[in-house]
Amino acid sequence: MIYVSEADPDEEGYDLAFEPRNVFVKRKDPKSDYKLGEELGRGKFGIVYKCVEKKSGRQFAAKFINTDRKDDRLAVEREVDLMRQLQHPRILQLYDAFDDGTSEMCLILELIEGGELFERVICDDFVLTEKACSIFMRQICEGLEYIHSKNILHLDMKPENILCVSRTGNRIKLIDFGLARKYNPKEKLQILFGTPEFVAPEVVNYEEVGFGTDLWAVGVICYILLSGLSPFMGDSDLETMANVTSTKYDFDDEAFDAISEEAKDFISKLLLPDMRKRMTTTDCLTHPWIKSTKRRSMAVLDKSKLKKFVIRRRWQKAVNAILALKRMGATLKL
């Protein structure tokens, strides 16, 4: 059985995977510097492979992103610009970037092999407790605090974008800055993208977004991690977004019977309709549920509903990947 360590991850000697690098897009074929290995995953963005840097022998992940349109290429260049500003142990690190003039660009990224957080915790040999959840949520907030300190909004916080560094440790990293934006609080920023289950009311209503937009998603992620239930999920995207704008949710399900009042309070102070009233990342890190050194309940949480949630998300990702491949002109044999 895998029990999450209660030791502070910062005390385990962990540091950045490699030295800080000022990455710029190189105008050449990445295969000139890297040898590609096995495929690690694919989605609507493209394909990720394990790779080895030829001159050093170091292992990385090579993310090939479809850039058929000029806007796609500009989006990847923006992602590179943001990621080179984000050098922190809680954030996936960018090592290299390439554009060889074809229909795709390549990002060389730190290799993380622990898998998605939710996928890992639903494994039968993983013991999920409220204490373990608070450890994971603290690290998520630490990563976001650093991102926000750089005046950057992630804008795509969801379980798939939280990875475990290893299969046995308790460290996580935030990934995927494809939708991230530089943020100037003095300028109005509006967006119309995101995953319906995790977008904040201001996104659905096409109102001004800000740091609190990311914190709404943190509240949703915490709610799901503790209970396996999605607080605003409807039978369709339209119904889900209507539920988000109504901001109606509760802790009435039996899944919350074993959850502390402090944990519920943490969620309640994030799932507020007015983003200006939500906790900041600093507020989150000083909240009693996160900060307290008291031993949280070590009672094992029932993961049956969380497993169902993860299975549903797998199907959604599979369908999205198939649709993306079809858009790229792939012929699928099913």
Coordinates of C-alpha atoms in Angstrom, one line a residue:
M1 CA 0.0 0.0 0.0
I2 CA 1.1 3.6 -0.8
Y3 CA 0.8 6.1 2.1
V4 CA 1.5 9.7 1.3
S5 CA 4.3 11.0 3.4
E6 CA 3.3 13.7 5.9
A7 CA 6.8 15.3 5.7
D8 CA 7.0 18.7 4.1
P9 CA 8.1 18.2 0.4
D10 CA 10.4 21.2 0.7
E11 CA 12.4 19.3 3.4
E12 CA 13.1 16.4 1.2
G13 CA 16.0 18.0 -0.7
Y14 CA 14.0 18.6 -3.9
D15 CA 15.1 21.3 -6.3
L16 CA 14.6 22.3 -9.9
A17 CA 15.1 19.4 -12.3
F18 CA 17.8 21.5 -14.1
E19 CA 19.5 24.8 -14.1
P20 CA 17.3 27.9 -14.9
R21 CA 17.3 28.4 -18.7
N22 CA 16.4 31.5 -20.8
V23 CA 14.7 29.5 -23.5
F24 CA 14.0 30.9 -27.0
V25 CA 12.5 29.1 -30.0
K26 CA 15.2 27.6 -32.2
R27 CA 14.5 27.5 -35.9
K28 CA 15.6 24.0 -36.6
D29 CA 14.5 20.3 -36.4
P30 CA 14.5 19.1 -32.7
K31 CA 15.7 15.7 -33.9
S32 CA 19.0 17.3 -34.6
D33 CA 19.6 17.6 -30.8
Y34 CA 17.2 15.0 -29.4
K35 CA 16.5 11.3 -30.0
L36 CA 12.8 10.5 -29.7
G37 CA 11.7 7.4 -27.8
E38 CA 8.3 6.0 -26.8
E39 CA 5.1 7.9 -27.0
L40 CA 3.8 9.1 -23.6
G41 CA 0.5 10.5 -24.6
R42 CA -1.6 12.4 -27.1
G43 CA -4.5 14.9 -27.2
K44 CA -6.0 17.7 -29.1
F45 CA -2.7 19.6 -28.9
G46 CA -0.6 16.9 -30.5
I47 CA 1.7 14.1 -29.2
V48 CA 4.3 13.8 -26.4
Y49 CA 7.3 11.5 -26.6
K50 CA 10.1 10.6 -24.2
C51 CA 13.4 11.9 -25.6
V52 CA 17.1 12.0 -24.9
E53 CA 19.3 15.0 -25.4
K54 CA 22.2 13.7 -27.6
K55 CA 25.0 15.8 -26.1
S56 CA 24.2 15.1 -22.4
G57 CA 22.2 11.9 -22.4
R58 CA 19.5 13.5 -20.2
Q59 CA 15.9 12.4 -20.5
F60 CA 13.0 14.8 -21.3
A61 CA 9.5 14.9 -22.7
A62 CA 9.1 16.2 -26.2
K63 CA 5.7 17.8 -26.8
F64 CA 4.9 18.3 -30.5
I65 CA 2.1 20.9 -30.9
N66 CA 0.0 21.3 -34.1
T67 CA 0.6 24.8 -35.5
D68 CA -1.3 24.6 -38.9
R69 CA -2.6 28.1 -38.3
K70 CA -0.6 31.3 -37.7
D71 CA -2.5 31.8 -34.4
D72 CA -1.5 28.4 -33.2
R73 CA 2.2 29.2 -33.7
L74 CA 1.8 32.5 -31.9
A75 CA 0.1 30.7 -29.0
V76 CA 3.0 28.4 -28.6
E77 CA 5.5 31.2 -28.7
R78 CA 3.5 32.9 -26.0
E79 CA 3.5 29.7 -24.0
V80 CA 7.3 29.6 -24.3
D81 CA 7.6 33.2 -23.2
L82 CA 5.5 32.6 -20.1
M83 CA 7.2 29.3 -19.1
R84 CA 10.7 30.7 -19.2
Q85 CA 9.5 33.1 -16.5
L86 CA 8.2 30.3 -14.3
Q87 CA 11.1 28.5 -12.8
H88 CA 9.9 26.9 -9.6
P89 CA 9.8 23.3 -8.0
R90 CA 6.0 23.2 -8.2
I91 CA 5.9 24.0 -11.9
L92 CA 6.8 21.9 -15.0
Q93 CA 10.1 23.3 -16.4
L94 CA 10.8 24.2 -20.0
Y95 CA 14.2 23.1 -21.3
D96 CA 14.1 23.8 -25.1
A97 CA 11.8 24.9 -27.9
F98 CA 11.9 24.3 -31.7
D99 CA 10.1 25.5 -34.8
D100 CA 11.4 23.9 -38.0
G101 CA 8.9 25.6 -40.3
T102 CA 6.6 22.6 -40.6
S103 CA 3.0 22.3 -39.3
E104 CA 4.1 21.7 -35.7
M105 CA 6.4 23.1 -33.0
C106 CA 8.2 21.2 -30.3
L107 CA 8.7 22.0 -26.6
I108 CA 11.3 20.0 -24.6
L109 CA 10.0 19.7 -21.1
E110 CA 11.1 18.2 -17.8
L111 CA 10.1 14.5 -17.7
I112 CA 7.5 13.7 -15.1
E113 CA 6.6 10.0 -14.7
G114 CA 4.3 9.9 -11.7
G115 CA 1.1 10.4 -13.8
E116 CA -1.9 12.7 -13.2
L117 CA -2.7 13.2 -9.5
F118 CA -6.3 11.9 -9.7
E119 CA -5.2 8.9 -11.8
R120 CA -2.7 8.0 -9.1
V121 CA -4.8 8.4 -6.0
I122 CA -7.6 6.1 -7.3
C123 CA -5.2 3.2 -7.6
D124 CA -6.2 0.4 -5.3
D125 CA -2.8 0.5 -3.5
F126 CA -3.0 4.2 -2.8
V127 CA -4.4 5.2 0.6
L128 CA -6.3 8.5 0.3
T129 CA -6.9 10.5 3.5
E130 CA -8.0 14.0 4.2
K131 CA -4.4 14.7 5.3
A132 CA -3.1 13.5 2.0
C133 CA -5.6 15.8 0.2
S134 CA -4.4 18.8 2.3
I135 CA -0.8 18.1 1.4
F136 CA -1.6 18.0 -2.3
M137 CA -3.8 21.2 -2.2
R138 CA -1.1 23.1 -0.3
Q139 CA 1.4 22.4 -3.1
I140 CA -1.1 23.4 -5.8
C141 CA -1.6 26.7 -3.9
E142 CA 2.2 27.2 -3.6
G143 CA 2.6 26.7 -7.4
L144 CA -0.2 29.2 -8.1
E145 CA 1.1 31.7 -5.6
Y146 CA 4.4 31.7 -7.6
I147 CA 2.6 32.0 -10.9
H148 CA 0.5 34.9 -9.7
S149 CA 3.6 36.6 -8.3
K150 CA 4.8 36.8 -11.9
N151 CA 1.4 38.4 -12.9
I152 CA 0.5 35.4 -14.9
L153 CA -2.9 33.6 -14.8
H154 CA -3.0 29.9 -15.5
L155 CA -6.7 29.9 -16.6
D156 CA -6.8 26.1 -17.2
M157 CA -6.6 24.6 -13.7
K158 CA -8.1 21.1 -13.7
P159 CA -7.0 17.6 -12.5
E160 CA -5.3 16.7 -15.7
N161 CA -2.9 19.6 -15.3
I162 CA -1.6 18.4 -11.9
L163 CA 1.1 15.7 -12.2
C164 CA 2.9 13.7 -9.5
V165 CA 6.6 13.8 -9.7
S166 CA 6.9 10.1 -8.8
R167 CA 4.7 7.1 -8.0
T168 CA 5.7 7.0 -4.3
G169 CA 6.5 10.5 -3.2
N170 CA 4.1 13.3 -2.3
R171 CA 5.3 16.1 -4.7
I172 CA 3.2 17.5 -7.5
K173 CA 3.7 19.9 -10.4
L174 CA 1.4 22.2 -12.3
I175 CA 1.5 21.9 -16.1
D176 CA 0.1 23.1 -19.4
F177 CA 0.4 26.9 -19.9
G178 CA -1.2 26.9 -23.3
L179 CA -4.1 29.1 -22.2
A180 CA -2.1 31.1 -19.6
R181 CA -2.1 34.9 -20.0
K182 CA 0.1 37.7 -18.7
Y183 CA -2.1 39.8 -16.4
N184 CA -2.2 43.5 -15.7
P185 CA -4.7 44.3 -12.9
K186 CA -5.1 47.8 -14.4
E187 CA -6.3 46.4 -17.7
K188 CA -9.5 44.5 -18.2
L189 CA -9.0 40.9 -19.4
Q190 CA -11.9 38.7 -20.6
I191 CA -11.7 35.2 -21.9
L192 CA -14.1 32.6 -23.5
F193 CA -12.3 29.3 -23.0
G194 CA -11.7 26.6 -20.4
T195 CA -13.3 23.4 -19.2
P196 CA -17.0 23.9 -18.2
E197 CA -16.7 22.0 -14.9
F198 CA -13.8 24.1 -13.7
V199 CA -14.4 27.6 -15.2
A200 CA -15.4 30.4 -12.9
P201 CA -18.7 32.4 -13.2
E202 CA -16.9 35.4 -14.6
V203 CA -15.6 33.3 -17.5
V204 CA -19.1 32.0 -18.4
N205 CA -20.5 35.5 -18.2
Y206 CA -17.6 36.9 -20.2
E207 CA -16.7 39.3 -17.4
E208 CA -13.4 40.5 -16.2
V209 CA -11.1 37.7 -15.0
G210 CA -8.2 37.9 -12.5
F211 CA -6.2 35.9 -9.9
G212 CA -9.5 34.7 -8.3
T213 CA -10.4 32.9 -11.5
D214 CA -7.7 30.4 -10.9
L215 CA -8.7 30.1 -7.2
W216 CA -12.3 29.1 -8.2
A217 CA -10.9 26.1 -10.0
V218 CA -8.8 25.2 -6.9
G219 CA -12.0 25.1 -4.9
V220 CA -13.6 22.8 -7.5
I221 CA -10.6 20.5 -7.6
C222 CA -10.5 20.3 -3.8
Y223 CA -14.2 19.5 -3.6
I224 CA -13.8 16.6 -6.1
L225 CA -10.6 15.2 -4.5
L226 CA -12.3 14.9 -1.1
S227 CA -15.6 13.6 -2.3
G228 CA -15.4 12.3 -5.9
L229 CA -18.3 14.6 -6.8
S230 CA -18.2 17.4 -9.3
P231 CA -20.1 20.3 -7.6
F232 CA -21.5 21.9 -10.8
M233 CA -21.6 19.1 -13.3
G234 CA -24.8 18.9 -15.4
D235 CA -26.1 16.7 -18.1
S236 CA -24.6 19.0 -20.8
D237 CA -22.0 21.7 -21.0
L238 CA -24.8 24.3 -21.1
E239 CA -26.4 22.9 -17.9
T240 CA -23.0 22.8 -16.2
M241 CA -22.3 26.4 -17.0
A242 CA -25.7 27.4 -15.8
N243 CA -24.9 25.6 -12.5
V244 CA -21.6 27.5 -12.3
T245 CA -23.3 30.9 -12.7
S246 CA -25.9 30.0 -10.1
T247 CA -23.0 29.1 -7.7
K248 CA -25.2 26.6 -5.9
Y249 CA -23.6 23.6 -4.3
D250 CA -23.7 21.8 -1.0
F251 CA -21.9 19.3 1.3
D252 CA -25.0 17.2 1.8
D253 CA -23.8 14.0 0.2
E254 CA -22.6 11.2 2.6
A255 CA -19.2 11.5 1.0
F256 CA -18.7 14.7 3.1
D257 CA -19.7 13.0 6.4
A258 CA -16.1 12.1 7.2
I259 CA -14.7 15.5 6.0
S260 CA -13.7 18.2 8.6
E261 CA -15.4 21.5 8.9
E262 CA -12.1 23.2 8.2
A263 CA -11.9 21.5 4.8
K264 CA -15.4 22.6 3.9
D265 CA -14.6 26.1 5.0
F266 CA -11.6 26.1 2.7
I267 CA -13.8 25.2 -0.2
S268 CA -16.5 27.6 0.7
K269 CA -14.1 30.6 0.7
L270 CA -13.1 29.8 -2.9
L271 CA -16.4 29.0 -4.5
L272 CA -17.8 32.5 -4.2
P273 CA -19.5 34.3 -7.1
D274 CA -17.5 37.5 -6.7
M275 CA -13.9 36.7 -7.5
R276 CA -12.7 39.7 -5.4
K277 CA -14.1 38.0 -2.3
R278 CA -12.4 34.6 -2.9
M279 CA -9.3 33.7 -0.9
T280 CA -6.0 34.6 -2.6
T281 CA -3.2 32.0 -2.8
T282 CA -1.6 33.5 0.3
D283 CA -4.9 33.3 2.1
C284 CA -5.2 29.7 1.1
L285 CA -1.7 28.9 2.5
T286 CA -2.5 30.5 5.8
H287 CA -6.0 28.8 6.1
P288 CA -6.1 26.5 9.1
W289 CA -6.9 23.4 7.0
I290 CA -3.7 24.0 5.0
K291 CA -1.4 25.5 7.6
S292 CA -2.3 23.5 10.8
T293 CA 0.4 21.2 12.0
K294 CA -2.3 19.1 13.8
R295 CA -2.7 15.6 12.6
R296 CA -5.6 15.5 10.2
S297 CA -8.0 12.6 10.2
M298 CA -6.2 9.6 8.8
A299 CA -9.4 7.7 8.1
V300 CA -9.3 6.3 4.6
L301 CA -11.6 8.1 2.3
D302 CA -14.1 6.2 0.1
K303 CA -12.7 6.5 -3.5
S304 CA -15.6 4.9 -5.4
K305 CA -17.1 8.2 -6.6
L306 CA -13.7 9.6 -7.4
K307 CA -13.0 6.5 -9.6
K308 CA -16.2 7.1 -11.5
F309 CA -15.3 10.8 -12.0
V310 CA -11.8 9.8 -13.4
I311 CA -13.3 7.2 -15.7
R312 CA -15.7 9.8 -17.1
R313 CA -12.9 12.2 -17.7
R314 CA -10.9 9.5 -19.5
W315 CA -13.8 9.0 -21.9
Q316 CA -14.0 12.7 -22.5
K317 CA -10.3 13.0 -23.2
A318 CA -10.5 9.9 -25.5
V319 CA -13.3 11.5 -27.5
N320 CA -11.5 14.8 -27.7
A321 CA -8.3 13.1 -28.9
I322 CA -10.2 11.3 -31.7
L323 CA -11.9 14.4 -32.8
A324 CA -8.5 16.2 -32.9
L325 CA -6.9 13.5 -35.0
K326 CA -9.8 13.6 -37.4
R327 CA -9.4 17.4 -37.7
M328 CA -5.7 16.7 -38.6
G329 CA -6.8 14.4 -41.4
A330 CA -5.9 11.1 -39.7
T331 CA -7.7 7.9 -40.8
L332 CA -8.9 5.9 -37.8
K333 CA -9.4 2.2 -37.8
L334 CA -11.6 1.2 -35.0

